[in-house]
XYZ file of C-alpha atoms in Angstrom:
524
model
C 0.000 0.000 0.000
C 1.475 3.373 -1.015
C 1.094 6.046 1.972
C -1.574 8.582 1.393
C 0.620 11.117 3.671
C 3.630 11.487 6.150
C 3.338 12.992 9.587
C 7.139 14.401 10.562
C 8.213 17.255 12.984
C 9.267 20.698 12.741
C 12.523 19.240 11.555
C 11.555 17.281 9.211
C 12.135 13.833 11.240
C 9.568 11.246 11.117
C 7.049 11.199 13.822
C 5.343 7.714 15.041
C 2.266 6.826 16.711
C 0.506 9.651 15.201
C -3.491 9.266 15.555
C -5.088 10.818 12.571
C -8.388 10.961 12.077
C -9.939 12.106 8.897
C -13.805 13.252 8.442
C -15.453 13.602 4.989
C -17.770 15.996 4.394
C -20.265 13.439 4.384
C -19.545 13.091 7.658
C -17.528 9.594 7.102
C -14.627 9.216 9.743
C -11.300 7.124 8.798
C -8.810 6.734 11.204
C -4.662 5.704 11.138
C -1.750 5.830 13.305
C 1.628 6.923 11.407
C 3.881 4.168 11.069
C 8.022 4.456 12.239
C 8.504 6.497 8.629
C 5.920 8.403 9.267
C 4.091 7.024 6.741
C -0.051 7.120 6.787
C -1.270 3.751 5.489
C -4.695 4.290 4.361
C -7.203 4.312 1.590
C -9.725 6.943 1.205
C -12.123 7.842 -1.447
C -11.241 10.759 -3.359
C -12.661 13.980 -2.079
C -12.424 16.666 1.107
C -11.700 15.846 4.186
C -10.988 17.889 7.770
C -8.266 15.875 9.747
C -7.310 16.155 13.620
C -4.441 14.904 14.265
C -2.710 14.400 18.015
C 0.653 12.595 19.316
C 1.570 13.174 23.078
C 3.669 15.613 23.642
C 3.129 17.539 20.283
C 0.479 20.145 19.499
C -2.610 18.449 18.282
C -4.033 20.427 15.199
C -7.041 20.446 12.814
C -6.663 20.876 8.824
C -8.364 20.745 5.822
C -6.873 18.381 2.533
C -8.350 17.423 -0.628
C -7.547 13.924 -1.550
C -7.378 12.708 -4.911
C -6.043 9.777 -7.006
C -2.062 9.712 -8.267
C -1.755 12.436 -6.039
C 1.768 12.846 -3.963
C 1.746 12.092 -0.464
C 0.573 14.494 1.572
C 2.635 16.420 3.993
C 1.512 16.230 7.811
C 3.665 18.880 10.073
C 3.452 18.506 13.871
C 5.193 21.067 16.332
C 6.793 19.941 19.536
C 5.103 21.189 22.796
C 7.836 23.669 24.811
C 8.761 27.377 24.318
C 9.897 28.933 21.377
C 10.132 32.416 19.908
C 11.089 35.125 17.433
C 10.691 38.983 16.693
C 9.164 40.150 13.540
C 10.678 42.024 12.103
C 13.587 40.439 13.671
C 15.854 43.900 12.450
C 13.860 47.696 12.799
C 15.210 51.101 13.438
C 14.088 53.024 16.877
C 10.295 53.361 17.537
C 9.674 50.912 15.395
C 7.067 48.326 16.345
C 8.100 44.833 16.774
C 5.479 41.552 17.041
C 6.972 39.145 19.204
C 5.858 35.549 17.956
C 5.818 32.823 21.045
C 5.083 29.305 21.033
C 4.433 28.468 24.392
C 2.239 25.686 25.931
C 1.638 27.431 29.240
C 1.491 31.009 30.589
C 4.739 33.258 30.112
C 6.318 35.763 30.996
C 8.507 38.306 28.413
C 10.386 40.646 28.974
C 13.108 43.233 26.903
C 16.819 43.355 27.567
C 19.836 45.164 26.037
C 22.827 42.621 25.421
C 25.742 45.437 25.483
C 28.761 44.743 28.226
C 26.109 44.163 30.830
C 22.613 42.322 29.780
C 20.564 45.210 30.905
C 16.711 45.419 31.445
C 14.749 47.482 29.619
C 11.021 46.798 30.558
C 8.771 44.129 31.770
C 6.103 43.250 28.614
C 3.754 41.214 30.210
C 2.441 37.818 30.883
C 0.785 35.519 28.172
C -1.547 32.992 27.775
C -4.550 33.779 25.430
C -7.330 32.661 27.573
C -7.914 29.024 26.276
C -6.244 25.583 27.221
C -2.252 25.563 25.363
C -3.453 28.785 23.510
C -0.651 30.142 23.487
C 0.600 27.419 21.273
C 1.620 27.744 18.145
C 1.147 25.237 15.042
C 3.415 25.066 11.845
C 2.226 24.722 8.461
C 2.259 21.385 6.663
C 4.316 20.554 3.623
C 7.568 22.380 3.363
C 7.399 26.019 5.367
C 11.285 26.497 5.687
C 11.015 28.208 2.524
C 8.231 30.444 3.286
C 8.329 31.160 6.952
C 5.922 29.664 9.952
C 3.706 33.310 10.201
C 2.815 32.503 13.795
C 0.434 34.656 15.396
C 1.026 37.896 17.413
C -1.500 37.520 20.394
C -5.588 37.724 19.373
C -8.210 40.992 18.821
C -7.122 43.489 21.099
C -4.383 40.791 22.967
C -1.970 42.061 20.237
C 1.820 40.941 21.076
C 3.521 44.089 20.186
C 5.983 46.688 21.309
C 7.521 49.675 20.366
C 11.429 49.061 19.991
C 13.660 51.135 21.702
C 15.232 54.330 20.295
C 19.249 53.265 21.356
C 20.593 51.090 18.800
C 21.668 47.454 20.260
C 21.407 44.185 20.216
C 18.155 43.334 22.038
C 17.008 40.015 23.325
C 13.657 38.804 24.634
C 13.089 36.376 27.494
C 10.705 34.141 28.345
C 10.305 32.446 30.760
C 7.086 30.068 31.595
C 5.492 29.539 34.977
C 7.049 26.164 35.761
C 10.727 27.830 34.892
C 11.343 27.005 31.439
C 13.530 29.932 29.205
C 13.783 31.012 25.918
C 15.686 33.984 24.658
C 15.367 35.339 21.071
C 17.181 38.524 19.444
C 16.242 41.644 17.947
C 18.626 44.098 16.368
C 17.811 47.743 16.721
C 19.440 50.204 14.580
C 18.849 54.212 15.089
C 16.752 56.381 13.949
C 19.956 58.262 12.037
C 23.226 58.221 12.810
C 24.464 58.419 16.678
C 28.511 57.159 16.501
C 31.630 57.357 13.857
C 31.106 53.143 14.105
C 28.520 50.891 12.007
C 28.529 47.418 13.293
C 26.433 44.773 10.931
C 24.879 41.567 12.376
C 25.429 39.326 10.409
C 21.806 38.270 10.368
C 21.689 36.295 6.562
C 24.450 33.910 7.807
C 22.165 33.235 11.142
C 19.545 32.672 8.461
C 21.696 30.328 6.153
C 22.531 27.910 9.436
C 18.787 28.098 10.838
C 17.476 24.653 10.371
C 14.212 24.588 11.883
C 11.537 23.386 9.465
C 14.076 21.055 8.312
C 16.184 23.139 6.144
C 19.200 25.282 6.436
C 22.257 25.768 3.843
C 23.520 22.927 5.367
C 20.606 20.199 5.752
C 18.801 19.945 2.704
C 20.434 22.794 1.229
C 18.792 22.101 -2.351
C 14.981 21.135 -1.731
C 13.416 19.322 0.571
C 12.514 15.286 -0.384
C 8.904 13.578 -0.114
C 9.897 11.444 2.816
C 10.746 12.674 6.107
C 14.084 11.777 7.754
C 14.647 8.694 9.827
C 18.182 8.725 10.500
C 20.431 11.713 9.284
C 23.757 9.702 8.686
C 21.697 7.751 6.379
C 19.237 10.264 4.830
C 20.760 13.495 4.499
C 23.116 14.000 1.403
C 25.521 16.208 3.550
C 26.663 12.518 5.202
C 26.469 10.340 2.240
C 28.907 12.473 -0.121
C 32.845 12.514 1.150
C 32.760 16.104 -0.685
C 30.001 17.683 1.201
C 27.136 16.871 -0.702
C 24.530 19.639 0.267
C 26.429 21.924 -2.408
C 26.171 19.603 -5.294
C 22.513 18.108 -4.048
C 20.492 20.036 -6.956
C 21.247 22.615 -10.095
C 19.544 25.296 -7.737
C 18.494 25.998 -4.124
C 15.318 26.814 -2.534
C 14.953 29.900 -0.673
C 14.928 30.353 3.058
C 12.896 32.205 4.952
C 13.883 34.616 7.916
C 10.404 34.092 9.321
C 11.412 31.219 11.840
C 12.452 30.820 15.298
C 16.401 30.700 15.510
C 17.024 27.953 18.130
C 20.579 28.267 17.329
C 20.726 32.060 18.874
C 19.341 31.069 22.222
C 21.531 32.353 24.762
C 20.999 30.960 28.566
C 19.501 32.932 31.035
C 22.856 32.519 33.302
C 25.206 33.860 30.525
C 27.211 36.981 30.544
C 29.587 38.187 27.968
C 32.663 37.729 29.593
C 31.740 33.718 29.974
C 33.041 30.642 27.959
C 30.520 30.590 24.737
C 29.850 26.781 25.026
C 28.182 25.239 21.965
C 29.196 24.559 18.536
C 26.562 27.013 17.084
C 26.864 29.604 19.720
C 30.446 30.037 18.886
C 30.051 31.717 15.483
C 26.128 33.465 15.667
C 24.893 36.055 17.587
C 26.035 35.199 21.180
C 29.629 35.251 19.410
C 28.721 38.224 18.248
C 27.649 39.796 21.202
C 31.257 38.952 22.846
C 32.474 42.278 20.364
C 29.667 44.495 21.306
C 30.561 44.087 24.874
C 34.100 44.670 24.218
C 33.403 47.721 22.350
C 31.417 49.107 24.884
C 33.962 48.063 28.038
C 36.683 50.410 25.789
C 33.823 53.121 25.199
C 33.792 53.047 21.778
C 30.261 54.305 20.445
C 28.648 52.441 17.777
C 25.476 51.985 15.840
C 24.234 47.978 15.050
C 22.249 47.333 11.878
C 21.829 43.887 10.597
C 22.789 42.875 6.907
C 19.531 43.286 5.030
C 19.842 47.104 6.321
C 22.924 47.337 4.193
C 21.047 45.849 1.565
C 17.851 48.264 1.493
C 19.744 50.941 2.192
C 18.737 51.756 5.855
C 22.373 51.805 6.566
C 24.296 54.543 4.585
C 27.906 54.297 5.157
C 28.665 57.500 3.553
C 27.491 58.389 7.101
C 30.243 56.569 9.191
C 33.986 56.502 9.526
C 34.089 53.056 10.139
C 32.724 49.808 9.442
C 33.045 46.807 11.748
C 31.639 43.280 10.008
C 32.944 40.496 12.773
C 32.745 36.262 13.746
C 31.432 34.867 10.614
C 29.654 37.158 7.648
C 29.641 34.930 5.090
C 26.293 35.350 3.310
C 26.157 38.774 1.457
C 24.203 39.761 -1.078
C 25.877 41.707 -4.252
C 24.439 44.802 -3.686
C 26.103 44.825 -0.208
C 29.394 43.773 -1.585
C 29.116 46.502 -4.691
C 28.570 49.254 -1.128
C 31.126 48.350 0.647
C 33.467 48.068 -2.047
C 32.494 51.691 -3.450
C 33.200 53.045 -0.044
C 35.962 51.939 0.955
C 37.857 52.040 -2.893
C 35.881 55.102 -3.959
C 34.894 57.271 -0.868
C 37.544 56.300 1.887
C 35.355 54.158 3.716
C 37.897 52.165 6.737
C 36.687 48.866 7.192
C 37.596 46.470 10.133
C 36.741 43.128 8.861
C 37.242 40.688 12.249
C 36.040 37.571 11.559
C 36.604 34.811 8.911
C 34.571 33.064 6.228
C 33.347 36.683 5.062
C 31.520 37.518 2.007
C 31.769 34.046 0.868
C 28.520 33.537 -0.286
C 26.006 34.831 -2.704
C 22.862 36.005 -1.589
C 19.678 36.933 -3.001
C 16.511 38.330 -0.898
C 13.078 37.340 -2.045
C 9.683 37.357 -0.879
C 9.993 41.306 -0.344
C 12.663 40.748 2.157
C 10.932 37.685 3.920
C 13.475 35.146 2.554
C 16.658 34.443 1.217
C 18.594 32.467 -2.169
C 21.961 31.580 -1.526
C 23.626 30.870 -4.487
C 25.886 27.934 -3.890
C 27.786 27.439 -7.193
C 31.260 27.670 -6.413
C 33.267 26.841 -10.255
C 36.676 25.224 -9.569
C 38.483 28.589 -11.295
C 36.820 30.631 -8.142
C 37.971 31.225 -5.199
C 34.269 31.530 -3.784
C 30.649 31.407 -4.397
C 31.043 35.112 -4.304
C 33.646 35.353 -6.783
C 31.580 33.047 -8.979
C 29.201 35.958 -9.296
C 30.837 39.028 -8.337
C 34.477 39.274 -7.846
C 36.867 37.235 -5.101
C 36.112 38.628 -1.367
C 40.120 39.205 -1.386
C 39.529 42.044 -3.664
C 38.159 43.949 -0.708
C 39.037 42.256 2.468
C 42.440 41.124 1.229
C 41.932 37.848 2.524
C 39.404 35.025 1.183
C 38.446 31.564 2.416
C 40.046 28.270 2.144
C 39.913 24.627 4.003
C 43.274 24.643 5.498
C 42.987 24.959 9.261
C 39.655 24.737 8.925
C 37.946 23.240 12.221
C 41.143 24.024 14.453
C 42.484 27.203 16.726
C 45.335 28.414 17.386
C 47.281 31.414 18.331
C 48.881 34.071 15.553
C 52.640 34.614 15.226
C 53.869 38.327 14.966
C 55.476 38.870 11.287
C 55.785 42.557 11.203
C 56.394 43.971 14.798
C 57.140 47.316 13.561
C 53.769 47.893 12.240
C 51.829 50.619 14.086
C 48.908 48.007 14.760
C 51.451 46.824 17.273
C 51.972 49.452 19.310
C 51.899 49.652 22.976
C 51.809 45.676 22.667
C 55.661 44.879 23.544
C 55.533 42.365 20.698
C 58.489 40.570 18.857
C 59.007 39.278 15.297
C 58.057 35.717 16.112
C 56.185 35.935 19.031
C 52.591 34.581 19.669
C 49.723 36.224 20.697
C 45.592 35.539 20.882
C 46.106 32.671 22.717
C 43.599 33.440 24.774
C 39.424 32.903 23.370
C 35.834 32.718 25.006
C 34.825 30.137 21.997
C 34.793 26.420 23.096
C 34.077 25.092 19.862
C 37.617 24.437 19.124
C 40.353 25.486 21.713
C 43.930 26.716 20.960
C 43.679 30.460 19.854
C 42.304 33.511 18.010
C 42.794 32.010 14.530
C 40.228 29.752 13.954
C 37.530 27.561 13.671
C 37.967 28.627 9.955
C 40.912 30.970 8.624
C 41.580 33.400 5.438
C 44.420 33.848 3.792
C 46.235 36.515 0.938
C 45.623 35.584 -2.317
C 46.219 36.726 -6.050
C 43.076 38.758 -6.222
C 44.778 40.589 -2.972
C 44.942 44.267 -3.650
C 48.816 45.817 -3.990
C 50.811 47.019 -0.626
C 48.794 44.799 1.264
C 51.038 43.824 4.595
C 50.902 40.565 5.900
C 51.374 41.746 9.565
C 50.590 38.409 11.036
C 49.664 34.636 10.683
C 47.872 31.722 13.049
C 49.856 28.743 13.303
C 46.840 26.316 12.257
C 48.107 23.094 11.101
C 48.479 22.766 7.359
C 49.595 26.360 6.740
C 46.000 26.969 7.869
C 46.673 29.733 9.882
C 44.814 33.320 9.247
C 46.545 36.110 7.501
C 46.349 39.024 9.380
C 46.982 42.128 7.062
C 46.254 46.111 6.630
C 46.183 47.896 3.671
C 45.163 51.400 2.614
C 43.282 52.206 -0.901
C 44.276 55.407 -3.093
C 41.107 57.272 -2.144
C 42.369 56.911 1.231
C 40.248 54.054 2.511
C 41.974 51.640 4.599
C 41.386 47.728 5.957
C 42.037 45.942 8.598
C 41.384 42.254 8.403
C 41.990 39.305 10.973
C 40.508 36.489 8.655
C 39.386 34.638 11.851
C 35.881 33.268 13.293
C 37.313 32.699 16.805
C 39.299 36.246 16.625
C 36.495 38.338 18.436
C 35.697 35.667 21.001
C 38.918 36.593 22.598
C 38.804 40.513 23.389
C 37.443 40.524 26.553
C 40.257 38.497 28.120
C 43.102 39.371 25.778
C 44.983 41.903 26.526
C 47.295 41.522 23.622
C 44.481 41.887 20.917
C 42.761 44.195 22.696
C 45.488 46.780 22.258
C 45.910 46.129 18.789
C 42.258 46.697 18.023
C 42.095 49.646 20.370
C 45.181 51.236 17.978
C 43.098 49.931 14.439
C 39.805 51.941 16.056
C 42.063 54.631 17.333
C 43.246 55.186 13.952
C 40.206 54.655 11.839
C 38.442 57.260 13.484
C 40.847 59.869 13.472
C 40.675 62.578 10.598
């Protein structure tokens, strides 16, 4: 018997034991219980039916299907029962207003904090819970929704679950908390009104979209398309752990897009964390709690800046002709072209200074669809490339002065000095040959500040580029660190490290070279 439908869960694994129940509009009831695919094993005349379907400890739902003959299976989504949540928009400007989106199946609580060097309350928002038994849960749709977002609902009537954002630009994080102690944190970036500080700081929101799996999909599970049955074991299933040469890439001739309208489970941060603790986790280490690590640092040094997330760069929300410098940190890898043709104007053309302090940047492709809702990455990466970037645009190198490659990758370790003389040094006491970043918050690999994946000079590397440092990754792995200025009087600064940031608050050796790089960015 072929299966009229699947049941799975909001990743796309296979759910079993699902009672389904499905009522004609004759008033006919059929019933089934998924089987350990998740496959529905039943026959049914061709025509409408409502279906209620229930498995403990997931959200039973009602939905209406039309069933008719050579049909594909049909696609059954159920959502787990705990507490989830995201802002939408999940990026505004001051005095904007935000929805926040919960899943919860019992009363909560929310409230609005500022993640600078101190998480800092802003306001108490309220408690939740919509009246009715688990209404405050939340369903996903069925079929395949990572491609066209979950659209949960913002509260009911005049219960609407909005606020007005604040007017200082941050990084902003809800938390909620239920009544028997459960937390969930979610982020929202806040960029001003107009300009406040010499400093722009981008989130690097599309790559915390590209690694977002939940509905089942990410750039990195199921990168091409989703597949008609739902996944039973992932070493077996998934095409990322049956190909020795990373299969996701090469998995279809295009790529489906992704939407930002989704929870981000992967930007949770723990109630208990503060930014000068270990970042433990393997996703943690390179998304926004990373990321947070150099907002606190900038703010310990009192160094103003203004936060905008990438899609502000995009639409133009963000106007660099208004700032001396431009910070882009941890792991920016998905950038649209319109972003890279900006930055590259203003720094070449206008004498923009860029401080590029992460690794894996500008990488990857991008296109935004869905006005804004979702995002393309485009994956091809041709073997005469030296990215998916260059494959459309121009090599990353051209601008940061460093690109990409697989050498060190997944290791850390500290850089050795190769210009001492250089004024990024100063103050620092440092030797040719000497080490320094040793010291990082990230847990995902130890060893150092170059890492978990490195950049390095290459022939698309603009002229007079100096090579002022280098990590000691195996492999000849190890980051390039290098500074270069352009003739219209721009200049860079690039680590070519993930891990590099992670290590500022507790290193005092990289903290005085940044401090001199900011110093001297910002003076006229």
């Amino acid at each position: 018997m072929q299966p009229i439908a699947f049941v799975s869960d909001e990743m796309f694994a296979a759910l079993e034991g699902v009672a389904l129940e499905f009522r004609s509009v004759q008033g006919h009831r059929f019933a089934a219980v998924s089987t350990a695919s998740g496959a529905v094993l039943l026959e049914l005349p061709a025509g409408e039916y409502s279906v209620a379907l229930a498995k403990a400890g997931f959200g039973s739902k009602r939905v209406t299907v039309t069933v008719s003959p050579g049909q594909p299976p049909l696609q059954f989504r159920l959502l787990r029962d705990g507490l989830l949540g995201y802002a939408w928009p999940k990026w505004v400007q001051g005095d904007e207003r935000v929805q926040f989106r919960v899943h919860s199946t019992e009363a909560y609580k929310l409230s609005l904090w500022r993640y600078g060097l101190q998480k800092e309350f802003v306001q108490n928002v309220g408690w939740y819970d919509n009246h009715g038994p688990r209404a405050s849960m939340q369903i996903v749709p069925d079929g395949f929704f990572a491609e066209t977002g979950v659209r949960w609902k913002a509260g009911h009537g005049v219960h609407g679950q909005t606020i007005v954002a604040p007017n200082r630009s941050g990084l902003y994080y809800f938390h909620a908390e239920t009544a028997h102690g459960e937390f969930f944190s979610f982020p929202l970036v806040v960029a001003p009104k107009s300009p406040t500080a010499k400093i722009a700081v981008l989130a690097s929101t599309n790559t915390w979209n590209a690694y977002n799996p939940f509905g089942g999909r990410s750039n990195y599970i199921l990168a091409s398309c989703m597949p008609q049955e739902p996944i039973v074991n992932s070493q077996q299933d998934l095409p990322r752990y049956r190909s020795a040469d990373y299969g996701e890439w090469k998995s279809g001739p295009s790529f489906d897009p992704l939407s930002f309208d989704r929870p981000e489970p992967y930007n949770h941060i723990p109630e208990s964390v503060h930014s000068t603790d270990l970042i433990e986790g393997r996703q943690a280490c390179h998304l926004a709690e990373a990321e947070w690590r150099l907002l606190a640092w900038l703010e310990r040094e009192d160094f103003a800046y203004d936060f905008y997330s990438d899609a502000q760069l995009h639409d133009g929300t963000l106007d660099l002709s208004q700032y001396r410098v431009l910070v882009i940190s941890t792991h920016p890898e998905y950038w649209s072209v319109p972003m890279f043709r900006k930055l590259r104007s203003w720094v070449f053309e206008q004498g923009g200074r860029l401080m590029y302090l992460g690794g894996n940047g500008l990488n990857c492709a991008v296109e935004f669809v869905d006005d804004g809702r979702a995002m393309v990455c485009l994956n091809s990466w041709p073997a005469d490339r030296e990215s998916r970037m260059h494959a459309v645009e121009a090599s990353e190198a051209s601008v940061l002065g460093v690109v990409y490659t697989d050498a060190g990758a997944m290791t850390a370790a500290p850089y050795q000095v190769l210009e001492p003389g250089h004024w990024v040094f100063a103050g620092t006491g440092l030797e040719a040959g000497d080490l320094f970043g040793e010291h990082i918050l990230a847990q995902r690999y130890s060893g150092g500040a170059s890492g978990h994946e490195t950049d390095k000079t290459t022939p698309h590397t603009p002229p007079g580029v100096t090579i002022l440092a280098r990590g000691l990754n195996p492999d000849n792995g190890g980051a390039e660190m290098v500074c270069f200025e352009t003739p219209s009087g721009g200049q860079v600064f690039s680590v070519g490290s993930i891990t590099y940031p992670t290590g500022l608050l507790i290193d005092a050796i990289t903290t005085q070279m940044t401090r001199n790089v900011l110093q001297r960015f910002l003076a006229d």
